[in-house]
mmCIF file of N, CA and C in Angstrom:
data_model
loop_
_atom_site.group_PDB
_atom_site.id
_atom_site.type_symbol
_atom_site.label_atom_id
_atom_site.label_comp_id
_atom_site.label_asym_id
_atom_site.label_seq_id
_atom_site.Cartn_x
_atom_site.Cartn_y
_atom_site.Cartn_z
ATOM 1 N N UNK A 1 -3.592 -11.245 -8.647
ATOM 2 C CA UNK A 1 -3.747 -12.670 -8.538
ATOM 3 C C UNK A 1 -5.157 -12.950 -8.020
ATOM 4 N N UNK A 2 -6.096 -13.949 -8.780
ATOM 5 C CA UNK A 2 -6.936 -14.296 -8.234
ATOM 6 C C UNK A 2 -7.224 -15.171 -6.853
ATOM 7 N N UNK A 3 -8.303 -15.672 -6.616
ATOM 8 C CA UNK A 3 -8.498 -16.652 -5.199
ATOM 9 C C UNK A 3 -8.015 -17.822 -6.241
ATOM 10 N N UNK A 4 -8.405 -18.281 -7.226
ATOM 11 C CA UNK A 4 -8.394 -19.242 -7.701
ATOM 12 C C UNK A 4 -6.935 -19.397 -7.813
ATOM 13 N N UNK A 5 -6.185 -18.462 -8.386
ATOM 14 C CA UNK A 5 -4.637 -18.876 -9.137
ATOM 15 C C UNK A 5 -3.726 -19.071 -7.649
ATOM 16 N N UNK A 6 -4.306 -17.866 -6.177
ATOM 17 C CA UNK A 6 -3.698 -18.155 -5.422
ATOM 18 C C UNK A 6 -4.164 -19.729 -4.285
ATOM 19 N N UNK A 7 -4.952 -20.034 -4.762
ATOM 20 C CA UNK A 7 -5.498 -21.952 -4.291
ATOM 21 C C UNK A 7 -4.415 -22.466 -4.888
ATOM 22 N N UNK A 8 -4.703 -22.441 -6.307
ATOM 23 C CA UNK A 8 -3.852 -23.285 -7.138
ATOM 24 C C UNK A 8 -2.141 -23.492 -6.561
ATOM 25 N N UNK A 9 -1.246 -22.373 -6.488
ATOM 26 C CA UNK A 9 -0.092 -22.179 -6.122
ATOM 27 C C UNK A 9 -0.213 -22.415 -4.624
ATOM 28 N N UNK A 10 -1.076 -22.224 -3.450
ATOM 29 C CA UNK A 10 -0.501 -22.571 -2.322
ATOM 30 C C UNK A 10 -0.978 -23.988 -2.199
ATOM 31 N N UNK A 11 -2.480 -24.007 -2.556
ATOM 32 C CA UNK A 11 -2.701 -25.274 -2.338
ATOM 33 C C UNK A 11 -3.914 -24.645 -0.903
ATOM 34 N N UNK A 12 -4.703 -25.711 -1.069
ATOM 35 C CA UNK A 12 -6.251 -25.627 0.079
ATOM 36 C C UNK A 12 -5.411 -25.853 2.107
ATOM 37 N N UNK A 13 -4.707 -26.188 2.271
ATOM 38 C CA UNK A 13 -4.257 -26.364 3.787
ATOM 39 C C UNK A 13 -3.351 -25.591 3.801
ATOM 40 N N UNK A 14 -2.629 -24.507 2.891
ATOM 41 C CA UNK A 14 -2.385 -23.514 3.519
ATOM 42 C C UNK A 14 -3.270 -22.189 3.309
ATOM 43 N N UNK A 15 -4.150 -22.506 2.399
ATOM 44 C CA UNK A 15 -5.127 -21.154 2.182
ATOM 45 C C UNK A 15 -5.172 -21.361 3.908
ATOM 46 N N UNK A 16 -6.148 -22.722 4.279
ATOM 47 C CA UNK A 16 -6.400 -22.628 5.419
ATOM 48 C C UNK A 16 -6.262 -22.355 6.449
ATOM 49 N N UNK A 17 -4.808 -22.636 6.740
ATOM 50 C CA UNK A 17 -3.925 -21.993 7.413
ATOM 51 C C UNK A 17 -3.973 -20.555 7.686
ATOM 52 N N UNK A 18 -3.976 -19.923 6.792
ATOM 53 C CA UNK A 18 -3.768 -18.205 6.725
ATOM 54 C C UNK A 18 -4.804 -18.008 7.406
ATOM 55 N N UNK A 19 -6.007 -18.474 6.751
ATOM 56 C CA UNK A 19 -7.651 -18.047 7.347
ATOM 57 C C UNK A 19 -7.709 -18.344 9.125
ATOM 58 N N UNK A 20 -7.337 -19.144 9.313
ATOM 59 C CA UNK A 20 -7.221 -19.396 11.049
ATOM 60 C C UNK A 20 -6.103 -18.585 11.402
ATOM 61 N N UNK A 21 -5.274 -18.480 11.157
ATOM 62 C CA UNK A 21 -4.355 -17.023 11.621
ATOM 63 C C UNK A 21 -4.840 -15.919 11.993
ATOM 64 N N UNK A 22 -5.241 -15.499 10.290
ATOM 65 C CA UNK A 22 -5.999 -14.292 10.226
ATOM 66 C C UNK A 22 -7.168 -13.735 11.349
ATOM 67 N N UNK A 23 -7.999 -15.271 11.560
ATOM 68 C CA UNK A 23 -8.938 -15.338 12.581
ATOM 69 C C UNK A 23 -8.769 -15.320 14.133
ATOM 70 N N UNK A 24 -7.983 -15.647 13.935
ATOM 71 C CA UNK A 24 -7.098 -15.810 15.619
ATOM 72 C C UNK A 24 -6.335 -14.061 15.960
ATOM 73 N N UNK A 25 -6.094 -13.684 14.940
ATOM 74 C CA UNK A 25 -5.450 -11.887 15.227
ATOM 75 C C UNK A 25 -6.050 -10.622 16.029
ATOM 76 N N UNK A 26 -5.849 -10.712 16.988
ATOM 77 C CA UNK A 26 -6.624 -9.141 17.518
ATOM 78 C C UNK A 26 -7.102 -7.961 16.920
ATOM 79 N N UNK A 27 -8.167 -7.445 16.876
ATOM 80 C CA UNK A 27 -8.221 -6.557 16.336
ATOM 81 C C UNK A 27 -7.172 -5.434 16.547
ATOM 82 N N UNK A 28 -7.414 -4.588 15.191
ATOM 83 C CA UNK A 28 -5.774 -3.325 15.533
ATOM 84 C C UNK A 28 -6.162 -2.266 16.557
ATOM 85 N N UNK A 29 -5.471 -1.837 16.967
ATOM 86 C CA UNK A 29 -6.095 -0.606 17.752
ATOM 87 C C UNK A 29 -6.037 0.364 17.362
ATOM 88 N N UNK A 30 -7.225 1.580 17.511
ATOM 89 C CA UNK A 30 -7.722 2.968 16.827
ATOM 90 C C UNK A 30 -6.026 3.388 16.289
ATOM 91 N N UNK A 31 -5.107 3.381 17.065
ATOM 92 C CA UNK A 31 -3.803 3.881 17.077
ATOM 93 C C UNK A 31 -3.329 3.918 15.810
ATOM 94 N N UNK A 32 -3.067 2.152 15.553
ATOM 95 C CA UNK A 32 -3.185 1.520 14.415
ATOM 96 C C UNK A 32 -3.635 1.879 13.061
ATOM 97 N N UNK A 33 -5.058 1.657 13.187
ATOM 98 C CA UNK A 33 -5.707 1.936 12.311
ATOM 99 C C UNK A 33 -5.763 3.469 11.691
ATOM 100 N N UNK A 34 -5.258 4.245 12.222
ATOM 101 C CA UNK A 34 -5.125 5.811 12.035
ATOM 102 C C UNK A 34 -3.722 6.199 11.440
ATOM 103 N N UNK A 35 -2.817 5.455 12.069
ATOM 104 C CA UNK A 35 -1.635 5.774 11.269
ATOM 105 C C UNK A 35 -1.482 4.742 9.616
ATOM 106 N N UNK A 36 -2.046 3.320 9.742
ATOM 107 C CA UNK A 36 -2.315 2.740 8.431
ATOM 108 C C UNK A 36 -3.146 3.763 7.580
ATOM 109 N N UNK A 37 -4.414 4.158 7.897
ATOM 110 C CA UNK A 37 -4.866 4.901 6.771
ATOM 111 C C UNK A 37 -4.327 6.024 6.762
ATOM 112 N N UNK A 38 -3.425 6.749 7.229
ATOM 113 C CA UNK A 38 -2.657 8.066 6.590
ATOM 114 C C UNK A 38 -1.678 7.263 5.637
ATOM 115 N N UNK A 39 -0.624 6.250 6.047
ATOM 116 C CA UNK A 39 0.295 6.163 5.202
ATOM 117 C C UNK A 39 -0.595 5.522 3.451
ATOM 118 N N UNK A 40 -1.643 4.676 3.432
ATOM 119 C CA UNK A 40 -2.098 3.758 2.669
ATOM 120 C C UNK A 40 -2.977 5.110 1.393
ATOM 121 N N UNK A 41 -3.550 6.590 2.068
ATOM 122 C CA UNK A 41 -3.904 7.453 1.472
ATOM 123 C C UNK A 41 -2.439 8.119 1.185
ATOM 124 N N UNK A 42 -1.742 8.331 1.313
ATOM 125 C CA UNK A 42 -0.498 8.702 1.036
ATOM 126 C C UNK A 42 0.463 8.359 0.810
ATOM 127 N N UNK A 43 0.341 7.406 0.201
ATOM 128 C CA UNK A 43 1.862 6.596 0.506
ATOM 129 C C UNK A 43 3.733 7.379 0.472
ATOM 130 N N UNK A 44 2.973 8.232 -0.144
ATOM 131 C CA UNK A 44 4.613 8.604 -0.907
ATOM 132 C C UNK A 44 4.768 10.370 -0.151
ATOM 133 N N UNK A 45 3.859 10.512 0.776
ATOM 134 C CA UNK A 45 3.958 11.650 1.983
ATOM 135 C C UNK A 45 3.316 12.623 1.043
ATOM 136 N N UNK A 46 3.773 14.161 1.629
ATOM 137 C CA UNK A 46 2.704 15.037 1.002
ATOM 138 C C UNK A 46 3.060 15.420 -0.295
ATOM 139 N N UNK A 47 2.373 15.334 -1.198
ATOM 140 C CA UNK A 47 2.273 15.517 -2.637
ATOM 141 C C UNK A 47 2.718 17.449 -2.978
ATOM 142 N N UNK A 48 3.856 17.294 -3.611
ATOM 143 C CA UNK A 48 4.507 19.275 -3.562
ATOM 144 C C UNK A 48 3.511 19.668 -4.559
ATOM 145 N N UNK A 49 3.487 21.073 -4.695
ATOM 146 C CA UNK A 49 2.739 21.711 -5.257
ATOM 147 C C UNK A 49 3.301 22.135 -6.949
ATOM 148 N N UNK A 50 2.095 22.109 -7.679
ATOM 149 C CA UNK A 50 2.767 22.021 -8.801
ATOM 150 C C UNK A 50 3.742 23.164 -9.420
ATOM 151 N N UNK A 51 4.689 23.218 -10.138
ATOM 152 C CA UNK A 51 5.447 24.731 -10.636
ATOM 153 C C UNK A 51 5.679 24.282 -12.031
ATOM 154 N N UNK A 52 5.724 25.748 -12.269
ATOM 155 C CA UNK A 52 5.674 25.834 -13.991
ATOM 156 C C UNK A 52 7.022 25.107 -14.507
ATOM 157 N N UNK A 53 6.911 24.264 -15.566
ATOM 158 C CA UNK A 53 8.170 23.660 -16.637
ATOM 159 C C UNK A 53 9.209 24.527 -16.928
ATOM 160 N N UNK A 54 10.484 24.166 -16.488
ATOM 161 C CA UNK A 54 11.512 24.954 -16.895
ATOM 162 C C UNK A 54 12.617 24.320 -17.712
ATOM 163 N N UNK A 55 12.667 24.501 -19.282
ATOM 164 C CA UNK A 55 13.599 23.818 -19.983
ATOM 165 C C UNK A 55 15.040 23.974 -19.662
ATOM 166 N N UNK A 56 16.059 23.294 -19.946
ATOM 167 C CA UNK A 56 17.133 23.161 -19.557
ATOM 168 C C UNK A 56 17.861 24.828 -19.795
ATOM 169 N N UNK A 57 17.437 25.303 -21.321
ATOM 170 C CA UNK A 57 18.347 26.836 -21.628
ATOM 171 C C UNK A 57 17.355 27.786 -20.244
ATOM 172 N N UNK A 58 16.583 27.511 -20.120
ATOM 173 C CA UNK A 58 16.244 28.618 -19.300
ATOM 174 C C UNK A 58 16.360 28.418 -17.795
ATOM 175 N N UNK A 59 16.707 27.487 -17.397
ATOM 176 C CA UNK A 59 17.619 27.298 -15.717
ATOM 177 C C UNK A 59 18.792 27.592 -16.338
ATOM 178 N N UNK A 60 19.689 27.614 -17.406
ATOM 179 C CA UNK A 60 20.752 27.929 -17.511
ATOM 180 C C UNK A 60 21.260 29.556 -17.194
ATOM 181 N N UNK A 61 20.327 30.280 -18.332
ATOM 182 C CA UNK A 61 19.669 31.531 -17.920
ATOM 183 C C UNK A 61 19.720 32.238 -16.564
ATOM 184 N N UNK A 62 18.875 31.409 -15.994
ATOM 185 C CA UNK A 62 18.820 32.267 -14.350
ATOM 186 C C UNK A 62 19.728 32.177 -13.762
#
């Protein structure tokens, strides 16, 4: 969604709104900010390692 399409749908006094919120918010603390960028680089936790394709007759097999 653009700035524009999201003006359009909220409308200029609540863009505004958000922006003085936003402005009024404490900064996060290191704490914060360290556990957001692990989950935001990872979202979906640690990525498994790849293993070779095994068609259905040959898990049957083993």
């Amino acid at each position: 969604m653009t700035r524009e399409e999201r003006l359009a749908l909220l409308g200029p006094e609540i863009v505004a709104h958000i922006h003085e919120v936003v402005a009024a918010a404490p900064p996060p603390s290191p704490e914060l900010v360290q556990e957001l960028r692990r989950i935001m680089t990872r979202p979906g936790g640690v990525v498994p390692a790849p293993r070779s394709a095994v068609t259905a007759d040959e898990e049957r097999e083993a």
